Short mmCIF file of C-alpha atoms in Angstrom, two decimals:
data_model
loop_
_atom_site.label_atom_id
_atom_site.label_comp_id
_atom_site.label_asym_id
_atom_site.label_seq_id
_atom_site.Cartn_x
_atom_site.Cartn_y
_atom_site.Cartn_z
CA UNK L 1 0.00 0.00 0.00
CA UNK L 2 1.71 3.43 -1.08
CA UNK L 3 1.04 5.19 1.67
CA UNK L 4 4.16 6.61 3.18
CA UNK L 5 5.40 4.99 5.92
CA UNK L 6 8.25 6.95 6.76
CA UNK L 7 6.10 9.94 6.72
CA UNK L 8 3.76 8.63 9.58
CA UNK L 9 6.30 8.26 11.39
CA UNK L 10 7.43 11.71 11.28
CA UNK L 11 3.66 12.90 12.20
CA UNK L 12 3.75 10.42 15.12
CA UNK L 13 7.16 11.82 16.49
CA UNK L 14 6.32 15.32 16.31
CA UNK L 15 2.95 13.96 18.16
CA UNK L 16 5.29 12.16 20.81
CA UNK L 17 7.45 15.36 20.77
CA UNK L 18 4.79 17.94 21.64
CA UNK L 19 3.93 15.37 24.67
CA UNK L 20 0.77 13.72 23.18
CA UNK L 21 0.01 10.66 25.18
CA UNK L 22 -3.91 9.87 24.31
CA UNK L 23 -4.73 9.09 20.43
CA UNK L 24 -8.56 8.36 19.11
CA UNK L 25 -8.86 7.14 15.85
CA UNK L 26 -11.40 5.97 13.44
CA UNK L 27 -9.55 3.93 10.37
CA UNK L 28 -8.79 4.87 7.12
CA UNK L 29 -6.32 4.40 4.00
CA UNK L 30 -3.69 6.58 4.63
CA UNK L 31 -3.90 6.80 8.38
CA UNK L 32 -2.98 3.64 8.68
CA UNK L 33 0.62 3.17 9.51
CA UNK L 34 -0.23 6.37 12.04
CA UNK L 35 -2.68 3.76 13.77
CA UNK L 36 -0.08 1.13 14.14
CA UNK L 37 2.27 3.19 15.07
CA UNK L 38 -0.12 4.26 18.03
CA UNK L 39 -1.18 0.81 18.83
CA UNK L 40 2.37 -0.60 19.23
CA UNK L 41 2.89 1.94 21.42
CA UNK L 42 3.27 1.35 25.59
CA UNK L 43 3.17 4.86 26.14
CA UNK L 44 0.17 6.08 24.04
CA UNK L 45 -3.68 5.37 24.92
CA UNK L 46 -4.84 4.47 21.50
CA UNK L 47 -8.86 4.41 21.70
CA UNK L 48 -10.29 2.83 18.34
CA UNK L 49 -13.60 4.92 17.85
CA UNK L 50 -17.08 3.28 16.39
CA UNK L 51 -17.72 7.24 14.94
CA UNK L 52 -15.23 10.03 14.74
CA UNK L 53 -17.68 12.63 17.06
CA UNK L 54 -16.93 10.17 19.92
CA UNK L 55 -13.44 11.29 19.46
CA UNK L 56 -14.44 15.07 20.91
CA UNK L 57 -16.04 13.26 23.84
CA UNK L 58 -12.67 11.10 24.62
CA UNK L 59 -10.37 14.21 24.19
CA UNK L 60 -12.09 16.67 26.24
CA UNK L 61 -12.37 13.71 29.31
CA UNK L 62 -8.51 13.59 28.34
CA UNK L 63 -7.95 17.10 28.79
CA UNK L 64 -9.71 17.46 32.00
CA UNK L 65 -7.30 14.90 33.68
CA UNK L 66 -4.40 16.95 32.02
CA UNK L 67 -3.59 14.44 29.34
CA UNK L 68 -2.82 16.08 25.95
CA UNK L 69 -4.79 14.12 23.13
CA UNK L 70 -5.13 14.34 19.37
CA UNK L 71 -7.77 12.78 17.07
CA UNK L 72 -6.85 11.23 13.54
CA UNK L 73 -9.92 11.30 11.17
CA UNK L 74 -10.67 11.23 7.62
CA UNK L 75 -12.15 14.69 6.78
CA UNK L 76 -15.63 12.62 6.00
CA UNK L 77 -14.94 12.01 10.04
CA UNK L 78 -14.79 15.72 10.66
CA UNK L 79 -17.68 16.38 8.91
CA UNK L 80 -19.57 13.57 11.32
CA UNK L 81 -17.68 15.30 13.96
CA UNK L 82 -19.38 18.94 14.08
CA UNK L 83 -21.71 18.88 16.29
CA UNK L 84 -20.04 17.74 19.06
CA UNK L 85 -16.85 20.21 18.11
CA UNK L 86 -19.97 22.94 18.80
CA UNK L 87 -21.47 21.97 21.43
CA UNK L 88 -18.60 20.31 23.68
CA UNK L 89 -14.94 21.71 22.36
CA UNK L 90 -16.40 25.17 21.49
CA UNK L 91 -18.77 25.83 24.16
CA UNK L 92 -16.48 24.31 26.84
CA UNK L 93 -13.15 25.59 25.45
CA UNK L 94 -11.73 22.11 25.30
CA UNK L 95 -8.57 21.62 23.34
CA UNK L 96 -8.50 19.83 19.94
CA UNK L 97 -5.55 18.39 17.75
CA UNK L 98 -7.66 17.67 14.91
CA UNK L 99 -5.24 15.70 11.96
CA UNK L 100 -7.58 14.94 8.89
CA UNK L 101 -6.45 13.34 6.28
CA UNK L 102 -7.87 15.71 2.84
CA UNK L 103 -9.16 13.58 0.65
CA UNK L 104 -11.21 14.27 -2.39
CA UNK L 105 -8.67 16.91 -3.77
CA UNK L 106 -6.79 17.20 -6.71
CA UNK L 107 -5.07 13.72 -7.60
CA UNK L 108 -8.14 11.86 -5.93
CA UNK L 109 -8.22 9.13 -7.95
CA UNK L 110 -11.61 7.45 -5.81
CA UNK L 111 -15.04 9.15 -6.80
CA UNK L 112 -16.39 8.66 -3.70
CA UNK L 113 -14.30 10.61 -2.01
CA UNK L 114 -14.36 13.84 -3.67
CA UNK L 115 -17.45 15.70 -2.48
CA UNK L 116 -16.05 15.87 0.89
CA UNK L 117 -12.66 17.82 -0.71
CA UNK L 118 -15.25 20.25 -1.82
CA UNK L 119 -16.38 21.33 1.32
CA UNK L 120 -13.87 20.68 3.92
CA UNK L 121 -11.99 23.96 4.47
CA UNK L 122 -15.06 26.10 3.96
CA UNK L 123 -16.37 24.08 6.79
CA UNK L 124 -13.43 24.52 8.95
CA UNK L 125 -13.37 28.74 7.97
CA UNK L 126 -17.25 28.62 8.87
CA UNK L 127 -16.54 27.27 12.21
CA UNK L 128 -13.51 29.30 12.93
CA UNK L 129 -11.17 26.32 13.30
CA UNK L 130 -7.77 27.23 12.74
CA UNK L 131 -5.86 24.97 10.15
CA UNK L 132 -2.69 24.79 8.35
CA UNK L 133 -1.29 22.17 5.56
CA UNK L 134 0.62 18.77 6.79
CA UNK L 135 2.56 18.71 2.96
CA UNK L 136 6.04 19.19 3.34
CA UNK L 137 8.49 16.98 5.71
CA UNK L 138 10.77 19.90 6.50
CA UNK L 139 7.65 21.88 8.60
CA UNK L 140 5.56 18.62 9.91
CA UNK L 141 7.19 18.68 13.60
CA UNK L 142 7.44 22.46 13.43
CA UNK L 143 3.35 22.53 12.10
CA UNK L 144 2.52 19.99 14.89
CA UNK L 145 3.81 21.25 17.45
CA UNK L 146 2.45 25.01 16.73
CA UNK L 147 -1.09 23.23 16.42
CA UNK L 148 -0.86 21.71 19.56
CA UNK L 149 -0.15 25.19 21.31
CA UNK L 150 -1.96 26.94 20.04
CA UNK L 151 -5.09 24.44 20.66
CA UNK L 152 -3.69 24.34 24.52
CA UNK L 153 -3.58 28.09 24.59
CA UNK L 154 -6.75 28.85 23.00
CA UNK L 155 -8.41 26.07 24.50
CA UNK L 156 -10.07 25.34 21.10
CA UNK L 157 -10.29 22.84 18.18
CA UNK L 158 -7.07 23.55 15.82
CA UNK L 159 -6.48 21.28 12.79
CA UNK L 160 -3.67 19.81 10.31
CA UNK L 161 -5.00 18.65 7.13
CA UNK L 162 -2.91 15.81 5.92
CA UNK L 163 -2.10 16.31 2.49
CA UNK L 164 -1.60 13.92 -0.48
CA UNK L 165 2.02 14.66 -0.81
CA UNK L 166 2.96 13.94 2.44
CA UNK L 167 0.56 10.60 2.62
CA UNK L 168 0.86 8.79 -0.38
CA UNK L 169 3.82 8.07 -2.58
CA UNK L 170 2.69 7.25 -5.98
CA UNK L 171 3.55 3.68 -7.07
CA UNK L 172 6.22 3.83 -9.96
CA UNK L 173 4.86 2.69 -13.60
CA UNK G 1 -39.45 5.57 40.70
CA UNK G 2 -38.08 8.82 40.39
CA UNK G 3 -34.70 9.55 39.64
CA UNK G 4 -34.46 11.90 42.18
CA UNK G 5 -34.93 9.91 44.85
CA UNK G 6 -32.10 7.95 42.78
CA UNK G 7 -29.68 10.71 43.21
CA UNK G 8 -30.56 11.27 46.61
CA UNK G 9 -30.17 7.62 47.82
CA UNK G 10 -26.36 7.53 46.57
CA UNK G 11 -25.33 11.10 46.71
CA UNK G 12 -23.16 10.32 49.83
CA UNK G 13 -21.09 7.32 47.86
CA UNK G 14 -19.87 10.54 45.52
CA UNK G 15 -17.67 12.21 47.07
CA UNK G 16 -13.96 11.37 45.32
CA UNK G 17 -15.31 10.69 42.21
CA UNK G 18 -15.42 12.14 38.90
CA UNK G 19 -19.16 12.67 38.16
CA UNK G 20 -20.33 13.44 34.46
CA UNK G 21 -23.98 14.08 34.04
CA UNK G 22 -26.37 14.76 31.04
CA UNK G 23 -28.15 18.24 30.32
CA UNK G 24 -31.19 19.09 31.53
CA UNK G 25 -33.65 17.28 34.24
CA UNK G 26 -30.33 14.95 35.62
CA UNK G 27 -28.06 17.84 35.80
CA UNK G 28 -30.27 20.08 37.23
CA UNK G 29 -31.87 17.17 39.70
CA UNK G 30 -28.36 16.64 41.15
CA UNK G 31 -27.32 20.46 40.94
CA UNK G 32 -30.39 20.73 43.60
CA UNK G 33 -29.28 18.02 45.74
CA UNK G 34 -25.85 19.92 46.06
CA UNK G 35 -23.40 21.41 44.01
CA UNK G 36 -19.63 19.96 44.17
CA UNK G 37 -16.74 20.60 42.51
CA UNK G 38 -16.35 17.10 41.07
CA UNK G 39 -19.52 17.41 39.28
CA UNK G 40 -19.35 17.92 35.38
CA UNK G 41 -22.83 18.84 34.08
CA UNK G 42 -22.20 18.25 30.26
CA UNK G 43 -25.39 20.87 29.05
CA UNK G 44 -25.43 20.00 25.48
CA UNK G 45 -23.59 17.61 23.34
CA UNK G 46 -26.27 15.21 23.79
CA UNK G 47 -24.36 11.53 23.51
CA UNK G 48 -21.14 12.59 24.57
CA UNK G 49 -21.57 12.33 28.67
CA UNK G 50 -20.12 8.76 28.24
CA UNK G 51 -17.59 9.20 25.71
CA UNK G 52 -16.50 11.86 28.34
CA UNK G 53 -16.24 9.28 31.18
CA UNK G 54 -14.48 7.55 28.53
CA UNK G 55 -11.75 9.90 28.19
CA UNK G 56 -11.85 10.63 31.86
CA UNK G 57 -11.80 6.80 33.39
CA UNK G 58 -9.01 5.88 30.39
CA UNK G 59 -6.28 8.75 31.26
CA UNK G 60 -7.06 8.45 35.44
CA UNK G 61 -7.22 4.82 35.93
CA UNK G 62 -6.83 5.27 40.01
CA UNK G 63 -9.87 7.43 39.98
CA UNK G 64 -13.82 6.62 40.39
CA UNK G 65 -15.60 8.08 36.68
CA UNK G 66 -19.32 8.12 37.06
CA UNK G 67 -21.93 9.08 34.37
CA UNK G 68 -25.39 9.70 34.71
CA UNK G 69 -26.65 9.06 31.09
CA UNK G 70 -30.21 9.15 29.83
CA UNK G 71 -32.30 7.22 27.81
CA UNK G 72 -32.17 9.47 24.60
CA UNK G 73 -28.54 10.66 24.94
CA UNK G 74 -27.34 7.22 24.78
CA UNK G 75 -29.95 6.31 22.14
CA UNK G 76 -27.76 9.19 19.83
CA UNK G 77 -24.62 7.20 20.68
CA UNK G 78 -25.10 3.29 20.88
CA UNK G 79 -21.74 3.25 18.81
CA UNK G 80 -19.83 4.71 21.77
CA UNK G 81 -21.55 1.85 23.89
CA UNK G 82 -19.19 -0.72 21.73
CA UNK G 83 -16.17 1.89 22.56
CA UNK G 84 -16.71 1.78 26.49
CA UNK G 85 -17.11 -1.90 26.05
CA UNK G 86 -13.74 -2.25 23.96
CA UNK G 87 -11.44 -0.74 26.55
CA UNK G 88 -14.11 -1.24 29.75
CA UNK G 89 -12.42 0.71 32.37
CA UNK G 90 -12.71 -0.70 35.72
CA UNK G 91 -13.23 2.40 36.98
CA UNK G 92 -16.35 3.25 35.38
CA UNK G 93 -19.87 3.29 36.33
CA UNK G 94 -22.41 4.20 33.69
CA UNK G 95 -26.01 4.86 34.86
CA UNK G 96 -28.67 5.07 32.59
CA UNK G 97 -31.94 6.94 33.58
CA UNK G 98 -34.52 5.31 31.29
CA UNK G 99 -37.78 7.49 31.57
CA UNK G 100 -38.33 6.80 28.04
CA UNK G 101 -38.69 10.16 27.53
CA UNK G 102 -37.08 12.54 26.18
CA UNK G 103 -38.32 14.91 29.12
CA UNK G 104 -36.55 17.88 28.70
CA UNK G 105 -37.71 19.02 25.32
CA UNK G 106 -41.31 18.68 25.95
CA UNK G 107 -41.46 14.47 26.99
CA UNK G 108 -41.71 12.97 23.29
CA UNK G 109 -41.08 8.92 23.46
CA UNK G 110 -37.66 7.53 22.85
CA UNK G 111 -37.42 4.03 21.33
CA UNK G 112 -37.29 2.69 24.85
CA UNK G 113 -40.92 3.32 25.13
CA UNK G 114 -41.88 0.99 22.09
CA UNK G 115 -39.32 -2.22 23.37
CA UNK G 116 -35.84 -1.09 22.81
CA UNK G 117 -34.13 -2.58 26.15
CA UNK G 118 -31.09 -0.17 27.06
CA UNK G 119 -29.42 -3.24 29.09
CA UNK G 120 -29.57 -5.47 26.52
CA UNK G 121 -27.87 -3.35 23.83
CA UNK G 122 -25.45 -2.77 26.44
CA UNK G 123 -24.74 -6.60 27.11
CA UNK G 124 -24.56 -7.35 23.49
CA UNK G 125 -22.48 -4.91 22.57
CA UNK G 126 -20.01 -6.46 25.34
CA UNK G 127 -20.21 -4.64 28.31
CA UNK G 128 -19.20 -6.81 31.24
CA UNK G 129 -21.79 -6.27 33.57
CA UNK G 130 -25.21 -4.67 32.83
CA UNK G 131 -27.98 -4.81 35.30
CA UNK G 132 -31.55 -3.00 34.79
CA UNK G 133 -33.52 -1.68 38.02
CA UNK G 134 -36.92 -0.47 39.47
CA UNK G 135 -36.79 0.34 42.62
CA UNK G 136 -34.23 2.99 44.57
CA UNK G 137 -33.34 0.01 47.21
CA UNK G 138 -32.62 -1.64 44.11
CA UNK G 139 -30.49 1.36 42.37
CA UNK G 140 -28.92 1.83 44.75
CA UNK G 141 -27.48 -1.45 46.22
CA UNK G 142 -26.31 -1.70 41.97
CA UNK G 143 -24.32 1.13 42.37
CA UNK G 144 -22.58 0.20 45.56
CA UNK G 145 -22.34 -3.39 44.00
CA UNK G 146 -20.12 -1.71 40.67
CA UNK G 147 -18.28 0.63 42.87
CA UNK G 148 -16.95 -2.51 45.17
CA UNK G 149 -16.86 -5.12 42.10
CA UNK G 150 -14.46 -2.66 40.17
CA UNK G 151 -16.28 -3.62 36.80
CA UNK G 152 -17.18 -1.82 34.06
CA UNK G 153 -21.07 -1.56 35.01
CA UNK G 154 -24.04 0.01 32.89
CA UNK G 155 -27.18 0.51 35.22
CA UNK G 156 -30.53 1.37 33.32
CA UNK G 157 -32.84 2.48 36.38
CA UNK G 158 -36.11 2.85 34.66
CA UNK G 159 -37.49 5.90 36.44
CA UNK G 160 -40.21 8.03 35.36
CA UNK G 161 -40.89 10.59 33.29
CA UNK G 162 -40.94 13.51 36.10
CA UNK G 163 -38.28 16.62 36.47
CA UNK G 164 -37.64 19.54 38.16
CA UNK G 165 -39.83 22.14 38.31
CA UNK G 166 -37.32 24.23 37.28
CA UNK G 167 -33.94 24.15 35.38
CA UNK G 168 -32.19 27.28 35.58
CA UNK G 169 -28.88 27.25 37.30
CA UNK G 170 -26.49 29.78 38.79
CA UNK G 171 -23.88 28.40 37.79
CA UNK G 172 -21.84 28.97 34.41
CA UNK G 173 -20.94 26.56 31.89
CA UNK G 174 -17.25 27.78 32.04
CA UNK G 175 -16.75 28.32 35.77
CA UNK G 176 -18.33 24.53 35.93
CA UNK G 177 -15.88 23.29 33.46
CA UNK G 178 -12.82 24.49 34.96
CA UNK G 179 -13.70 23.89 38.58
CA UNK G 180 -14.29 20.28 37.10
CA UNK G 181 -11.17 20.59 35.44
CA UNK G 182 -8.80 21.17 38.49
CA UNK G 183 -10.53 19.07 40.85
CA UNK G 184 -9.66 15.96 37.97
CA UNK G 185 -5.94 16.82 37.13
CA UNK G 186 -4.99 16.99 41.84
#
């Protein structure tokens, strides 16, 4: 499966690095090796989610014990997600390290998957989430761990789209 | 029975612990029995109270997490039911108030009220020990019992359809949250 492996492991080290020790994730294609990654580790809580919105629930528990958290979601997971990013991490200031994986945008190669490229950064501006592009390994630890304070400072939702360039590496012809 | 009388019968076994309720009549019923700082009144997110405890029993394992759920808030999250049941913290205690109601927004019928049996969906989707109950004696003697047993328990206490008269609070979402907060993270 093309999806980069050494990659993940650079967003799961700048995850470690910025002292995430709680993960919740629902599964999909390229978040895979993330999940692994997660799960073969002693030191992180990985909590395998039946729907993504479940996810706000388990972080903001997390964050009132003092246990930094992030969430790892397909962006059709965000979407699934809003209401309780409203009505929990918004209303209650509760911290978020949203990373979504952007599918559906240019490159998609799976039909299904491109009506939720159309709409997922409006829907992030129209709830005020801050969010900046995962794309380049140079600035993934640097991106990460400005996400992650400014969530804790802010005490709101902040997100990383994952982008294809960073995810998935093209199988030669 | 009236949950209530519920509240009332184990309000003294809450001291230490980390309480999560629902919105509306169960957060306002237990807000009137007394207000402490280890009492998290979630007031909206309707589904999320136990995903909460969740979060909260997973990341302080030496800690007592207890939610107060409802009928309809867990109806909008029978997914999360298979979650608690995956990692089933010991150190959880999830009470269901079943009025079969959904009492706060004017007392339309959940699916409890036509046959859906909260306990059941809770034992097949895995957790350990579910019990159902309909009397306080009852309630409350199943609460003591998952405290001591140090299983993960869901209690549906079928109570009926009766609130407060009133719901208003003094206190503020924010100054509840982050008195909540501190009391967690000592």
């Amino acid at each position: 499966m093309p999806v980069s492996e050494n990659n993940s492991r650079l967003v799961y080290a700048a995850l470690k690095n910025c002292g995430v020790r709680l993960v919740s994730a629902l599964p999909e294609t390229w978040l895979v090796h993330l999940i692994r990654m997660a799960d073969d580790d002693p030191e992180m809580i990985l909590v395998r989610l039946a729907k993504e919105e479940e996810g706000v629930g388990i972080s903001a528990g997390a964050h009132f014990a003092g246990v930094k958290s992030a969430m790892l979601m397909q962006n059709h997971g965000f979407l699934a997600s809003i209401n309780g990013i409203v009505s929990m991490a918004h209303l209650y200031k509760i911290p978020l390290l949203m990373l979504i994986s952007y599918r559906g945008t240019h490159g998609e190669r799976d039909p299904r998957q491109t009506q939720g490229g159309n709409v997922t950064e409006r829907t992030l501006q129209a709830l005020g989430i801050p969010y900046e592009f995962l794309d380049d390994t140079a600035a993934v630890e640097k991106k990460i761990r400005q996400a992650q304070t400014l969530a804790e400072s802010s005490l709101q939702p902040v997100a990383l789209l994952l982008m294809r360039d960073l995810m998935w590496e093209e199988p030669s012809a | 029975m009236l949950r209530i009388d519920c509240l009332r019968a184990i309000y003294n076994d809450l001291p230490d612990a980390l309480v999560v309720t629902i919105m509306g009549a169960t957060a306002a019923e237990l807000q009137s029995l007394g207000h402490r700082e280890n009492f998290f009144y979630l007031q909206h997110a309707m589904g999320l109270a136990s995903s909460l405890g969740l979060g909260l029993a997973l990341c302080k394992p030496d800690r007592q997490v207890i939610v107060f759920d409802g009928d309809g808030s867990i109806l909008m999250n029978l997914g999360g039911l298979t979650t608690l049941a995956r990692y089933a913290p010991k150190n959880l205690v999830h009470v269901v108030f079943d009025n079969e109601s959904l009492l706060s927004v004017g007392g339309f019928p959940t699916a409890t009220s036509t046959g859906s049996d909260i306990a059941g969906i809770a034992r097949a989707a895995g957790i350990p020990r579910s019990v159902s109950v309909n009397t306080v004696d009852e309630f409350a003697q199943a609460f003591r019992d998952a405290l001591a047993v140090r299983e993960l328990t869901t209690i549906v206490a079928k109570v009926e359809a009766k609130g407060p008269a009133v719901y208003v609070t003094d206190l503020a979402l924010l100054e509840n949250r982050f008195q909540f907060s501190r009391f967690a993270r000592r």
